Amino acid sequence: MDRKHPSVSTKQSARVADPNDPHPHPVNTRTPEQPPDSGASSPRALSSRNDHPQVNQPSEPPKKKPSQAKKLVTNLVANLIKAEQEKKSQPQPGCEEAAKLASVGSFLSTFREKAAKYKPVGTYQSRAIIEVQRYLEEDLLDDRQDPLLWCLITAKVPCGLLRRAISTTPRKDLFWERDPKSGYGKKIKFSKDLVIDGFTALKSELRMLKREVVEHWESDPVIVTQPGFEHKVWDFEKPEDLNTWTVTSDSDHSEGYSKCTLSMSPEGHGLFSGVLSTDVPKDGVIKRAGYCSIRSHRARKSFKRDSYLDWSNFTHLVIRCRGDGRSYLMNVATTGYYDQLWNDVFHYPLYTRGGPYWQVTTVPFSKFFFSSKGRIQDIQHEVDLEKISNFGFTIADSINGPFRLEIDYIGLLSDPSVQETFAYESYRLPKGIAAT
Amino acid sequence: MMNNGILRHLAGRGVLWWSISRPAVNGFGQMRLPVVDNSVASSRLSWSQVKWFCTKKNEATKEIVSWSDFQSVEEKSKETFLEMIDIYKVKERLLRGHVEFIYTALKYMEEFGVEKDLEIYKALIDILPKGKMIPRNMFQVEFMHYPKQQQCAIDLLEQMELNGVIPDWDMEDQLVNVFGRRGHPVRRYWRMMYWMPKFKNASPWAVPDSLTTDPYQLAVHAIERISSVDIATKVDIYKTVDVENSLEDTWIVSGQSPDQKELLAKLPKGTPVYVEGRYRVFVQRNAVTYFVLRADNKAQKKPEVENYDDLSNMYIPLFSKPRGDIALKPTVHEQDDSIILAVCCTGTSSRDSLLSWIRSMEKDNPRLKDLTVVFTLKAPPDETGLTEVTGRNEIVQDSNSKRSEKSV
């Protein structure tokens, strides 16, 4: 702590002495230790610094002036540090007793004594030199930038720490996911509209809560499903039905050039269409591109609490659609609680016939295979049908060109004759082969 | 020829040389002899052409790997590609820069038209030195022994996967010889061998991967695919030359089932039938344009939705009156709002060819003469409608029309 304070105060005082600074800082008034003549000399000295953006370069034409100014400022800073230190070292009445109490009977007392002896303190002069040097090494502020902003930053973070915080290298978190969206998506800024939206949502949320309470007291859940009957989960009869879907493509994050929409088709069904493009943006990071996808909104309870869809009574997924001959991917997401489970998705391809005829595709849930972030996982397991969070379609077949998938409904089917729980082998692999 | 690798060694000993361009095609590989002549002296390429991109720094561009050399090859084919690999292996005995060589080669595979060729991938893996990079203890395994080489092999396998090339068992031996059984590329190979064959025939409308880009063949495939809803569908091929007063000379692939003929024959006199199109259907990676002959489906009764939970109004066959709402089950061609009467692809997708299609169908469907045929084509058949399509996936329509223009 004792290192932080002098650095902050020196910076501010030195900054205020700058004649180019249009906003004199009030900190200046709080430094009575400042000699009266230094205030007059430092502006002159610092103005020469401002004339030459690269101060550190030894080949600067006015050689003497900066060195003199540096000396002056260093002395000034040394005085400041000294004053600060003296202020601190003055024993406060309450503290002394507490220190005494702590030292008595504590096995750490000898350690503290020794540590204090070996702690490198340095003279006020040497510390001032370091501070001033660090300040000089810092790049000059841009003319267009607000100098107040700079003061704000430096008031909080000392110079050395500030440098460390600004880094162009992205963090690589191998084991821990910071964010459920893996860095995608916008950061929500607090605004007035947000408050208004929050209060507007109150009405619908309360209605939802009421329904939940009534449902809870009725306590009449669906226990048995009739075999062979399709239970529609999502359909596209009204344009409002489109609002429960999120449409994304790689161009949303400047990672490609694919475009897609979800709209109502002329015949009155959901239409997922767009143009897929495998062109890779030339930013040196993206290796491959070309996906479009729709995804249902997360199942939730009132007041934006997460919940799950329970499909455990059903065995098959039913989709009535009309495609264009391309293959799509059906995604059943089972987002879990822990960060490792955030990206759990089960896939199965949806092959479309193409042509004017509708097709009804029935896929057993046992066929869905497990992947995370688009990579098939070594250790496979079946879908936990009680914990479905989202459902969606993706197209990423690397065929450039327009696609069109007309969806009538997405439903569920129960077929008790199906015994298979998982279609893929789940035997244990030899040690060290897969992530065991 | 010492360091020509295990493959050539095996081939030399008379072990079968199987090259499976993709097992999804027919399930069987084709037996081939090694294409490349072992004598490098007879090659069309010089060593300098090969050497430049792998080891030396290009003085002009300051790049370590000069990419222009793969481009400088005049004849871009499988033979020259294999020849380049051979020259590299013979001349560069110390295998200097082999990772860079493989990466450069992977980049240019598409240009040489060999991106779906398993033989090429195997030849590239054959460059990697055998035995040297096998980890000897668990720490080496865990910390990715020779990471650059392993990553290179993984990238090679990924490129195979993206191109839908399923590896064969020889490749396992190759990779095990290079990286050992615990190497990451070997593990990736095993994953590929588990998952890729699982889905190679999963599509109910699978077509061979070796499909030609011949528009006529594609059109036949497309019509067969669309009309797979009704297995009785017969695909007819008409020629516009056979129709009187036709302007063009092209083919028409038409699909119609007996059910559709019956539905057409039942239509009342003067009913409007519509020729609608251009719709798009994808066959493998190619888009094919098709057209539909349809009629409005007004007469169809909507079946009443019966509430099975309602026991107050239960139908008991023994005691109740015969049901009044019984109707014949509609055929698959009677869709929600329209009756599909036929589908077709034509060589030019022009209005004239569609008129010829209707004329040709009149022989089998005499009722068509009494009906009003309305052409509601969305766009004139020119290339402007397809300008938004970019990239290498060719739209069949373009090549079609060009070809027919030439033939006309």
JSON list of N, CA and C in Angstrom, two decimals, chain B residues 194 227 262 272:
[
{"chain": "B", "resi": 194, "resn": "TYR", "atom": "N", "xyz": [-14.51, -44.78, -36.36]},
{"chain": "B", "resi": 194, "resn": "TYR", "atom": "CA", "xyz": [-15.73, -45.16, -35.65]},
{"chain": "B", "resi": 194, "resn": "TYR", "atom": "C", "xyz": [-16.93, -44.40, -36.20]},
{"chain": "B", "resi": 227, "resn": "SER", "atom": "N", "xyz": [-39.39, -38.05, -56.55]},
{"chain": "B", "resi": 227, "resn": "SER", "atom": "CA", "xyz": [-40.53, -38.94, -56.68]},
{"chain": "B", "resi": 227, "resn": "SER", "atom": "C", "xyz": [-40.34, -40.24, -55.92]},
{"chain": "B", "resi": 262, "resn": "GLU", "atom": "N", "xyz": [-53.95, -40.93, -62.74]},
{"chain": "B", "resi": 262, "resn": "GLU", "atom": "CA", "xyz": [-55.35, -41.10, -62.39]},
{"chain": "B", "resi": 262, "resn": "GLU", "atom": "C", "xyz": [-55.95, -39.79, -61.87]},
{"chain": "B", "resi": 272, "resn": "PRO", "atom": "N", "xyz": [-57.95, -25.30, -64.16]},
{"chain": "B", "resi": 272, "resn": "PRO", "atom": "CA", "xyz": [-56.59, -24.79, -64.39]},
{"chain": "B", "resi": 272, "resn": "PRO", "atom": "C", "xyz": [-55.54, -25.68, -63.71]}
]
